Amino acid sequence: MQRIGVLTSGGDAPGMNAAIRAIVRRAWHHDIEVVGYEDGYSGLVEGAYRELDNRSVGNVIQRGGTILGTSRCAEFYRPDVRALAAQRMVADGIKGLVVIGGDGSFRGALELAEEHGVAVCGIPGTIDNDVWGTEETLGFDTAVNTAMQAIDALRDTSESTGTNFFVEVMGRTSGAIALYTGLAAGAAGVLIPETSEPPIELAKRLQRSIGRGKRSHIVVVSEGDEAGGAFGVAHQVAELMDIEFRVTVLGHTQRGGSPTARDRIIATESGVLAVDALVAGTYGMMAGMQHREPTLVPLADVVAHRHSEAELDKLRLAMELAG
Ligand code: ADP
């Protein structure tokens, strides 16, 4: 294999650039050229790519987002469009492809492999940490740290004025960001899509806590919580008890920013493993993390499973320590 491609697809996540850097530089050690496709599968379909050499990935390890751009490419669901993309790859002498993205991006990669024999490897990159077969995805640790720091800032005003905050974090179907942020920020409540705590239970807990003399509370809510995100939860709780509150939606701030050390390390180790797998002729795998070590898992298994269940022991712990 003398030439491979890399693309970032789906939602961007901090650490994607560190992975691109690792891929390019590891490939260089194997005497392999790397091209970077622009804007995910759109670039693959249009043949829009640029050569990436060691210098072109300098000074990106610390940058959030993705230097290649990303997109959601509706056309790529069509078999004829994937056939065109595969033909373009052959014509350009590109034999392998590393796809950095989530579950959906991996489905696209698998189809390319199964239908056209393209040698693919996936790297899980999504802030939601909702990919089966890996303990961590690129961007999750950064998103949790961003949300935690925002809550630390809210705590100052919350405690000074006695105002309660309902803070909405990202996660339409996965409560991972809410759970880890809630634990790290010492939240009084954590509401996630995987569980259904009725607002009356939360209101009772807050009431008991007020009775014990606690002046203000931070409640972390996943955007996908069935009560309607932080606004929905706050209004339902306010109907049940007399409470001064504000709602803060952290939104896309959680997607951006410089990746944490952990995300850069995962990105680097996964990028190296992905290139080594392609060189070794081990195709159709995902380079993820298990027991904090970079590990290959078949992509077919990854997309066949729903992501791991929410870590409810962490939720119980957060509530036990809420005070
Ligand atoms: P993520 O990779 O973060 O899960 P999406 O589910 O939006 O994000 O998928 C990203 C892109 O991957 C889609 O826009 C599409 O181009 C491609 N993709 C997703 N699912 C499939 C599929 N079943 N077949 C082909 N391509 C797919």
mmCIF file of C-alpha atoms and ligand atoms in Angstrom:
data_model
loop_
_atom_site.group_PDB
_atom_site.id
_atom_site.type_symbol
_atom_site.label_atom_id
_atom_site.label_comp_id
_atom_site.label_asym_id
_atom_site.label_seq_id
_atom_site.Cartn_x
_atom_site.Cartn_y
_atom_site.Cartn_z
ATOM 1 C CA MET A 1 0.000 0.000 0.000
ATOM 2 C CA GLN A 2 1.628 3.249 -1.137
ATOM 3 C CA ARG A 3 -1.134 5.803 -0.787
ATOM 4 C CA ILE A 4 -3.998 6.120 1.667
ATOM 5 C CA GLY A 5 -6.718 8.665 2.364
ATOM 6 C CA VAL A 6 -8.109 10.089 5.572
ATOM 7 C CA LEU A 7 -11.395 11.889 6.178
ATOM 8 C CA THR A 8 -13.379 13.273 9.108
ATOM 9 C CA SER A 9 -17.137 12.745 8.965
ATOM 10 C CA GLY A 10 -20.277 13.530 10.958
ATOM 11 C CA GLY A 11 -19.993 15.886 13.926
ATOM 12 C CA ASP A 12 -16.560 17.407 14.529
ATOM 13 C CA ALA A 13 -14.800 16.586 17.774
ATOM 14 C CA PRO A 14 -11.669 17.933 19.488
ATOM 15 C CA GLY A 15 -8.783 15.529 18.867
ATOM 16 C CA MET A 16 -9.561 14.867 15.196
ATOM 17 C CA ASN A 17 -6.567 16.976 14.138
ATOM 18 C CA ALA A 18 -4.253 15.130 16.507
ATOM 19 C CA ALA A 19 -5.415 11.882 14.872
ATOM 20 C CA ILE A 20 -4.799 13.233 11.351
ATOM 21 C CA ARG A 21 -1.297 14.282 12.403
ATOM 22 C CA ALA A 22 -0.530 10.848 13.851
ATOM 23 C CA ILE A 23 -1.829 9.108 10.701
ATOM 24 C CA VAL A 24 0.287 11.233 8.360
ATOM 25 C CA ARG A 25 3.470 10.891 10.405
ATOM 26 C CA ARG A 26 3.095 7.160 11.062
ATOM 27 C CA ALA A 27 2.422 6.595 7.367
ATOM 28 C CA TRP A 28 5.605 8.523 6.547
ATOM 29 C CA HIS A 29 7.547 5.989 8.622
ATOM 30 C CA HIS A 30 6.055 3.258 6.445
ATOM 31 C CA ASP A 31 6.845 5.194 3.233
ATOM 32 C CA ILE A 32 3.151 5.712 2.543
ATOM 33 C CA GLU A 33 1.666 8.915 1.131
ATOM 34 C CA VAL A 34 -1.474 10.339 2.713
ATOM 35 C CA VAL A 35 -4.182 12.477 1.152
ATOM 36 C CA GLY A 36 -6.843 14.267 3.165
ATOM 37 C CA TYR A 37 -10.367 14.303 1.732
ATOM 38 C CA GLU A 38 -12.297 17.512 2.309
ATOM 39 C CA ASP A 39 -15.602 17.627 4.180
ATOM 40 C CA GLY A 40 -16.061 13.943 4.887
ATOM 41 C CA TYR A 41 -17.637 11.693 2.303
ATOM 42 C CA SER A 42 -18.439 14.720 0.103
ATOM 43 C CA GLY A 43 -14.736 15.015 -0.685
ATOM 44 C CA LEU A 44 -14.511 11.313 -1.430
ATOM 45 C CA VAL A 45 -17.428 11.529 -3.867
ATOM 46 C CA GLU A 46 -16.085 14.614 -5.608
ATOM 47 C CA GLY A 47 -12.444 13.550 -5.560
ATOM 48 C CA ALA A 48 -11.653 16.678 -3.528
ATOM 49 C CA TYR A 49 -8.477 16.017 -1.585
ATOM 50 C CA ARG A 50 -5.093 17.481 -0.802
ATOM 51 C CA GLU A 51 -1.737 15.844 -0.199
ATOM 52 C CA LEU A 52 -0.783 15.812 3.464
ATOM 53 C CA ASP A 53 2.893 15.731 4.296
ATOM 54 C CA ASN A 54 4.664 15.933 7.628
ATOM 55 C CA ARG A 55 4.764 19.722 7.506
ATOM 56 C CA SER A 56 1.114 20.183 6.627
ATOM 57 C CA VAL A 57 0.103 18.587 9.910
ATOM 58 C CA GLY A 58 2.475 20.741 11.986
ATOM 59 C CA ASN A 59 0.958 22.907 14.718
ATOM 60 C CA VAL A 60 -2.448 21.195 14.603
ATOM 61 C CA ILE A 61 -2.200 18.805 17.568
ATOM 62 C CA GLN A 62 -3.662 21.482 19.855
ATOM 63 C CA ARG A 63 -6.417 22.701 17.542
ATOM 64 C CA GLY A 64 -10.087 21.770 17.965
ATOM 65 C CA GLY A 65 -12.381 21.054 15.013
ATOM 66 C CA THR A 66 -10.932 19.412 11.933
ATOM 67 C CA ILE A 67 -8.511 20.921 9.410
ATOM 68 C CA LEU A 68 -10.097 18.726 6.722
ATOM 69 C CA GLY A 69 -13.640 19.936 7.349
ATOM 70 C CA THR A 70 -16.543 17.600 7.917
ATOM 71 C CA SER A 71 -20.089 17.243 6.649
ATOM 72 C CA ARG A 72 -23.118 15.042 6.566
ATOM 73 C CA CYS A 73 -23.191 13.708 3.003
ATOM 74 C CA ALA A 74 -26.684 12.488 2.128
ATOM 75 C CA GLU A 75 -25.521 11.248 -1.302
ATOM 76 C CA PHE A 76 -23.250 8.660 0.277
ATOM 77 C CA TYR A 77 -26.274 6.570 1.287
ATOM 78 C CA ARG A 78 -26.700 5.776 -2.447
ATOM 79 C CA PRO A 79 -24.879 2.665 -3.761
ATOM 80 C CA ASP A 80 -24.211 4.294 -7.172
ATOM 81 C CA VAL A 81 -22.541 7.264 -5.486
ATOM 82 C CA ARG A 82 -20.373 4.964 -3.363
ATOM 83 C CA ALA A 83 -19.387 3.092 -6.546
ATOM 84 C CA LEU A 84 -18.299 6.369 -8.110
ATOM 85 C CA ALA A 85 -16.274 7.250 -5.011
ATOM 86 C CA ALA A 86 -14.553 3.847 -5.064
ATOM 87 C CA GLN A 87 -13.713 4.238 -8.783
ATOM 88 C CA ARG A 88 -12.195 7.642 -8.072
ATOM 89 C CA MET A 89 -10.048 6.153 -5.325
ATOM 90 C CA VAL A 90 -8.736 3.468 -7.679
ATOM 91 C CA ALA A 91 -8.028 6.039 -10.407
ATOM 92 C CA ASP A 92 -6.098 8.157 -7.892
ATOM 93 C CA GLY A 93 -4.111 5.168 -6.637
ATOM 94 C CA ILE A 94 -5.565 5.418 -3.140
ATOM 95 C CA LYS A 95 -5.770 1.936 -1.684
ATOM 96 C CA GLY A 96 -6.776 2.495 1.918
ATOM 97 C CA LEU A 97 -8.995 4.875 3.874
ATOM 98 C CA VAL A 98 -9.067 5.950 7.506
ATOM 99 C CA VAL A 99 -12.475 7.284 8.552
ATOM 100 C CA ILE A 100 -12.642 9.397 11.711
ATOM 101 C CA GLY A 101 -16.242 9.739 12.875
ATOM 102 C CA GLY A 102 -19.113 8.032 14.631
ATOM 103 C CA ASP A 103 -21.401 5.116 14.065
ATOM 104 C CA GLY A 104 -22.941 6.481 10.851
ATOM 105 C CA SER A 105 -19.560 7.226 9.313
ATOM 106 C CA PHE A 106 -18.507 3.649 10.077
ATOM 107 C CA ARG A 107 -21.581 2.278 8.287
ATOM 108 C CA GLY A 108 -20.519 4.206 5.211
ATOM 109 C CA ALA A 109 -16.955 2.872 5.510
ATOM 110 C CA LEU A 110 -18.171 -0.716 5.856
ATOM 111 C CA GLU A 111 -20.335 -0.398 2.767
ATOM 112 C CA LEU A 112 -17.354 0.886 0.826
ATOM 113 C CA ALA A 113 -15.352 -2.111 2.036
ATOM 114 C CA GLU A 114 -18.025 -4.729 1.411
ATOM 115 C CA GLU A 115 -19.215 -3.409 -1.955
ATOM 116 C CA HIS A 116 -15.887 -2.350 -3.453
ATOM 117 C CA GLY A 117 -13.120 -4.000 -1.447
ATOM 118 C CA VAL A 118 -11.700 -0.711 -0.145
ATOM 119 C CA ALA A 119 -9.301 -1.288 2.778
ATOM 120 C CA VAL A 120 -10.792 0.784 5.601
ATOM 121 C CA CYS A 121 -10.079 1.493 9.247
ATOM 122 C CA GLY A 122 -12.244 3.609 11.577
ATOM 123 C CA ILE A 123 -11.278 5.868 14.476
ATOM 124 C CA PRO A 124 -14.128 6.768 16.842
ATOM 125 C CA GLY A 125 -14.506 10.551 16.965
ATOM 126 C CA THR A 126 -17.618 12.005 18.580
ATOM 127 C CA ILE A 127 -18.088 14.035 21.748
ATOM 128 C CA ASP A 128 -21.012 11.807 22.801
ATOM 129 C CA ASN A 129 -18.932 8.702 23.646
ATOM 130 C CA ASP A 130 -21.658 6.565 22.125
ATOM 131 C CA VAL A 131 -19.704 4.102 20.002
ATOM 132 C CA TRP A 132 -19.754 0.427 20.941
ATOM 133 C CA GLY A 133 -16.419 -1.362 21.339
ATOM 134 C CA THR A 134 -14.395 1.543 22.690
ATOM 135 C CA GLU A 135 -14.302 3.026 26.162
ATOM 136 C CA GLU A 136 -13.583 6.487 24.874
ATOM 137 C CA THR A 137 -14.171 8.435 21.687
ATOM 138 C CA LEU A 138 -12.168 11.443 20.525
ATOM 139 C CA GLY A 139 -13.628 14.636 21.912
ATOM 140 C CA PHE A 140 -15.535 13.220 24.867
ATOM 141 C CA ASP A 141 -12.970 14.141 27.495
ATOM 142 C CA THR A 142 -12.656 17.676 26.105
ATOM 143 C CA ALA A 143 -16.437 18.156 25.989
ATOM 144 C CA VAL A 144 -16.766 17.019 29.612
ATOM 145 C CA ASN A 145 -13.996 19.368 30.714
ATOM 146 C CA THR A 146 -15.570 22.281 28.831
ATOM 147 C CA ALA A 147 -18.953 21.642 30.446
ATOM 148 C CA MET A 148 -17.377 21.197 33.873
ATOM 149 C CA GLN A 149 -15.515 24.508 33.625
ATOM 150 C CA ALA A 150 -18.703 26.294 32.561
ATOM 151 C CA ILE A 151 -20.484 24.870 35.608
ATOM 152 C CA ASP A 152 -17.613 25.889 37.885
ATOM 153 C CA ALA A 153 -18.160 29.450 36.643
ATOM 154 C CA LEU A 154 -21.925 29.209 37.178
ATOM 155 C CA ARG A 155 -21.352 27.947 40.708
ATOM 156 C CA ASP A 156 -19.823 31.272 41.720
ATOM 157 C CA THR A 157 -22.940 33.224 40.862
ATOM 158 C CA SER A 158 -25.206 30.391 41.935
ATOM 159 C CA GLU A 159 -23.781 30.298 45.452
ATOM 160 C CA SER A 160 -23.524 34.097 45.775
ATOM 161 C CA THR A 161 -27.128 34.764 44.867
ATOM 162 C CA GLY A 162 -28.818 31.532 45.904
ATOM 163 C CA THR A 163 -29.984 30.904 42.334
ATOM 164 C CA ASN A 164 -30.456 27.348 41.093
ATOM 165 C CA PHE A 165 -29.149 26.456 37.639
ATOM 166 C CA PHE A 166 -30.473 23.908 35.195
ATOM 167 C CA VAL A 167 -27.596 23.360 32.791
ATOM 168 C CA GLU A 168 -28.201 21.641 29.478
ATOM 169 C CA VAL A 169 -25.337 19.676 27.969
ATOM 170 C CA MET A 170 -25.132 17.851 24.638
ATOM 171 C CA GLY A 171 -26.371 14.287 24.171
ATOM 172 C CA ARG A 172 -29.526 13.546 22.200
ATOM 173 C CA THR A 173 -29.529 9.815 22.896
ATOM 174 C CA SER A 174 -26.492 9.423 25.131
ATOM 175 C CA GLY A 175 -26.247 10.762 28.678
ATOM 176 C CA ALA A 176 -22.491 10.237 28.893
ATOM 177 C CA ILE A 177 -21.540 13.934 28.847
ATOM 178 C CA ALA A 178 -24.193 14.757 31.473
ATOM 179 C CA LEU A 179 -23.154 11.866 33.683
ATOM 180 C CA TYR A 180 -19.430 12.572 33.688
ATOM 181 C CA THR A 181 -19.953 16.335 33.917
ATOM 182 C CA GLY A 182 -22.413 15.900 36.765
ATOM 183 C CA LEU A 183 -19.973 13.738 38.663
ATOM 184 C CA ALA A 184 -17.012 16.032 38.005
ATOM 185 C CA ALA A 185 -18.906 19.243 38.809
ATOM 186 C CA GLY A 186 -20.695 17.957 41.909
ATOM 187 C CA ALA A 187 -24.201 18.388 40.508
ATOM 188 C CA ALA A 188 -27.290 18.061 42.692
ATOM 189 C CA GLY A 189 -29.171 16.315 39.885
ATOM 190 C CA VAL A 190 -28.327 14.599 36.587
ATOM 191 C CA LEU A 191 -31.045 13.828 34.044
ATOM 192 C CA ILE A 192 -30.192 11.643 31.065
ATOM 193 C CA PRO A 193 -32.135 10.072 28.195
ATOM 194 C CA GLU A 194 -31.396 6.534 29.362
ATOM 195 C CA THR A 195 -33.348 6.942 32.619
ATOM 196 C CA SER A 196 -36.661 8.582 33.396
ATOM 197 C CA GLU A 197 -36.643 10.283 36.778
ATOM 198 C CA PRO A 198 -40.024 12.040 37.111
ATOM 199 C CA PRO A 199 -39.706 15.785 37.889
ATOM 200 C CA ILE A 200 -41.564 15.166 41.159
ATOM 201 C CA GLU A 201 -38.680 13.002 42.392
ATOM 202 C CA LEU A 202 -36.141 15.675 41.493
ATOM 203 C CA ALA A 203 -38.309 18.336 43.167
ATOM 204 C CA LYS A 204 -38.503 16.218 46.348
ATOM 205 C CA ARG A 205 -34.746 15.785 46.404
ATOM 206 C CA LEU A 206 -34.146 19.497 45.935
ATOM 207 C CA GLN A 207 -36.683 20.261 48.669
ATOM 208 C CA ARG A 208 -34.926 17.896 51.088
ATOM 209 C CA SER A 209 -31.603 19.464 50.221
ATOM 210 C CA ILE A 210 -32.981 22.987 50.820
ATOM 211 C CA GLY A 211 -34.276 21.688 54.155
ATOM 212 C CA ARG A 212 -30.730 20.652 55.037
ATOM 213 C CA GLY A 213 -29.589 24.218 54.423
ATOM 214 C CA LYS A 214 -28.166 24.000 50.906
ATOM 215 C CA ARG A 215 -28.467 27.426 49.304
ATOM 216 C CA SER A 216 -28.204 26.673 45.588
ATOM 217 C CA HIS A 217 -28.204 23.693 43.264
ATOM 218 C CA ILE A 218 -26.812 22.768 39.884
ATOM 219 C CA VAL A 219 -28.861 20.278 37.886
ATOM 220 C CA VAL A 220 -27.265 18.875 34.715
ATOM 221 C CA VAL A 221 -29.689 17.832 31.971
ATOM 222 C CA SER A 222 -28.931 16.066 28.671
ATOM 223 C CA GLU A 223 -30.500 17.808 25.688
ATOM 224 C CA GLY A 224 -32.268 14.530 24.849
ATOM 225 C CA ASP A 225 -33.865 14.029 28.254
ATOM 226 C CA GLU A 226 -37.509 13.109 27.758
ATOM 227 C CA ALA A 227 -38.741 16.011 29.928
ATOM 228 C CA GLY A 228 -37.636 18.417 27.169
ATOM 229 C CA GLY A 229 -34.053 19.357 27.984
ATOM 230 C CA ALA A 230 -33.136 21.848 30.709
ATOM 231 C CA PHE A 231 -36.021 24.254 29.971
ATOM 232 C CA GLY A 232 -38.561 21.432 30.151
ATOM 233 C CA VAL A 233 -37.171 20.040 33.402
ATOM 234 C CA ALA A 234 -36.825 23.463 35.046
ATOM 235 C CA HIS A 235 -40.412 24.482 34.262
ATOM 236 C CA GLN A 236 -41.815 21.176 35.467
ATOM 237 C CA VAL A 237 -39.861 21.410 38.722
ATOM 238 C CA ALA A 238 -40.909 25.056 39.197
ATOM 239 C CA GLU A 239 -44.568 23.997 38.992
ATOM 240 C CA LEU A 240 -43.985 21.630 41.894
ATOM 241 C CA MET A 241 -42.007 23.848 44.258
ATOM 242 C CA ASP A 242 -41.117 27.462 44.912
ATOM 243 C CA ILE A 243 -37.692 27.819 43.314
ATOM 244 C CA GLU A 244 -35.588 30.650 41.848
ATOM 245 C CA PHE A 245 -33.876 29.312 38.780
ATOM 246 C CA ARG A 246 -32.027 30.082 35.559
ATOM 247 C CA VAL A 247 -31.479 27.835 32.574
ATOM 248 C CA THR A 248 -28.123 27.750 30.763
ATOM 249 C CA VAL A 249 -27.729 25.837 27.515
ATOM 250 C CA LEU A 250 -24.037 25.181 26.864
ATOM 251 C CA GLY A 251 -24.678 24.099 23.259
ATOM 252 C CA HIS A 252 -21.896 24.046 20.697
ATOM 253 C CA THR A 253 -19.235 25.409 23.046
ATOM 254 C CA GLN A 254 -18.851 21.750 24.034
ATOM 255 C CA ARG A 255 -17.821 20.767 20.515
ATOM 256 C CA GLY A 256 -14.964 23.197 20.163
ATOM 257 C CA GLY A 257 -11.804 24.171 21.955
ATOM 258 C CA SER A 258 -8.343 22.777 22.314
ATOM 259 C CA PRO A 259 -8.379 19.023 23.004
ATOM 260 C CA THR A 260 -7.385 17.824 26.466
ATOM 261 C CA ALA A 261 -4.214 15.803 26.961
ATOM 262 C CA ARG A 262 -6.333 12.650 27.142
ATOM 263 C CA ASP A 263 -8.003 13.304 23.790
ATOM 264 C CA ARG A 264 -4.670 14.066 22.125
ATOM 265 C CA ILE A 265 -3.179 10.848 23.474
ATOM 266 C CA ILE A 266 -6.150 8.707 22.390
ATOM 267 C CA ALA A 267 -6.041 10.374 18.966
ATOM 268 C CA THR A 268 -2.330 9.763 18.591
ATOM 269 C CA GLU A 269 -2.403 6.121 19.671
ATOM 270 C CA SER A 270 -5.499 5.331 17.586
ATOM 271 C CA GLY A 271 -4.067 7.054 14.512
ATOM 272 C CA VAL A 272 -0.866 5.025 14.742
ATOM 273 C CA LEU A 273 -2.796 1.776 15.237
ATOM 274 C CA ALA A 274 -5.075 2.514 12.255
ATOM 275 C CA VAL A 275 -2.124 2.978 9.899
ATOM 276 C CA ASP A 276 -0.343 -0.094 11.257
ATOM 277 C CA ALA A 277 -3.513 -2.170 10.758
ATOM 278 C CA LEU A 278 -3.770 -1.111 7.100
ATOM 279 C CA VAL A 279 -0.069 -1.839 6.549
ATOM 280 C CA ALA A 280 -0.492 -5.280 8.131
ATOM 281 C CA GLY A 281 -3.442 -6.067 5.850
ATOM 282 C CA THR A 282 -5.932 -6.096 8.726
ATOM 283 C CA TYR A 283 -8.908 -4.339 7.164
ATOM 284 C CA GLY A 284 -12.397 -3.388 8.296
ATOM 285 C CA MET A 285 -11.442 -2.601 11.892
ATOM 286 C CA MET A 286 -11.941 0.268 14.323
ATOM 287 C CA ALA A 287 -8.948 1.510 16.312
ATOM 288 C CA GLY A 288 -10.534 2.243 19.688
ATOM 289 C CA MET A 289 -9.524 2.093 23.336
ATOM 290 C CA GLN A 290 -10.020 -0.795 25.719
ATOM 291 C CA HIS A 291 -8.523 -0.833 29.205
ATOM 292 C CA ARG A 292 -6.822 2.412 28.161
ATOM 293 C CA GLU A 293 -4.887 0.624 25.405
ATOM 294 C CA PRO A 294 -5.409 1.144 21.655
ATOM 295 C CA THR A 295 -7.303 -1.910 20.416
ATOM 296 C CA LEU A 296 -8.710 -3.142 17.095
ATOM 297 C CA VAL A 297 -12.370 -4.207 16.963
ATOM 298 C CA PRO A 298 -14.199 -5.307 13.759
ATOM 299 C CA LEU A 299 -16.287 -2.439 12.374
ATOM 300 C CA ALA A 300 -19.056 -4.946 11.607
ATOM 301 C CA ASP A 301 -19.357 -5.643 15.354
ATOM 302 C CA VAL A 302 -19.263 -1.949 16.201
ATOM 303 C CA VAL A 303 -22.210 -1.040 13.975
ATOM 304 C CA ALA A 304 -24.158 -4.175 14.946
ATOM 305 C CA HIS A 305 -24.371 -3.090 18.586
ATOM 306 C CA ARG A 306 -25.981 -0.187 20.307
ATOM 307 C CA HIS A 307 -23.478 1.781 22.327
ATOM 308 C CA SER A 308 -22.872 0.598 25.873
ATOM 309 C CA GLU A 309 -25.556 1.271 28.438
ATOM 310 C CA ALA A 310 -25.301 4.333 30.653
ATOM 311 C CA GLU A 311 -23.041 3.875 33.660
ATOM 312 C CA LEU A 312 -25.798 4.026 36.245
ATOM 313 C CA ASP A 313 -23.410 3.325 39.114
ATOM 314 C CA LYS A 314 -21.872 6.734 38.367
ATOM 315 C CA LEU A 315 -25.321 8.329 38.440
ATOM 316 C CA ARG A 316 -26.059 6.764 41.845
ATOM 317 C CA LEU A 317 -22.692 7.930 43.149
ATOM 318 C CA ALA A 318 -23.263 11.491 41.963
ATOM 319 C CA MET A 319 -26.652 11.566 43.717
ATOM 320 C CA GLU A 320 -25.316 9.988 46.898
ATOM 321 C CA LEU A 321 -22.655 12.682 47.206
ATOM 322 C CA ALA A 322 -24.899 15.597 46.205
ATOM 323 C CA GLY A 323 -25.356 16.725 49.821
HETATM 324 P P1 ADP B 1 -21.722 10.009 12.846
HETATM 325 O O1 ADP B 1 -20.648 9.429 12.006
HETATM 326 O O2 ADP B 1 -21.206 11.027 13.807
HETATM 327 O O3 ADP B 1 -22.598 8.946 13.485
HETATM 328 P P2 ADP B 1 -23.819 10.498 10.865
HETATM 329 O O4 ADP B 1 -24.679 9.386 11.334
HETATM 330 O O5 ADP B 1 -24.465 11.794 10.528
HETATM 331 O O6 ADP B 1 -22.671 10.894 11.903
HETATM 332 O O7 ADP B 1 -23.024 9.964 9.581
HETATM 333 C C1 ADP B 1 -22.070 10.784 8.929
HETATM 334 C C2 ADP B 1 -22.092 10.499 7.450
HETATM 335 O O8 ADP B 1 -21.731 9.130 7.210
HETATM 336 C C3 ADP B 1 -23.446 10.647 6.771
HETATM 337 O O9 ADP B 1 -23.747 11.975 6.437
HETATM 338 C C4 ADP B 1 -23.231 9.814 5.522
HETATM 339 O O10 ADP B 1 -22.449 10.517 4.577
HETATM 340 C C5 ADP B 1 -22.409 8.646 6.074
HETATM 341 N N1 ADP B 1 -23.298 7.535 6.468
HETATM 342 C C6 ADP B 1 -23.981 7.379 7.621
HETATM 343 N N2 ADP B 1 -24.716 6.238 7.622
HETATM 344 C C7 ADP B 1 -24.481 5.655 6.420
HETATM 345 C C8 ADP B 1 -24.959 4.466 5.791
HETATM 346 N N3 ADP B 1 -25.796 3.625 6.413
HETATM 347 N N4 ADP B 1 -24.525 4.204 4.535
HETATM 348 C C9 ADP B 1 -23.668 5.037 3.907
HETATM 349 N N5 ADP B 1 -23.184 6.168 4.441
HETATM 350 C C10 ADP B 1 -23.585 6.481 5.677
#
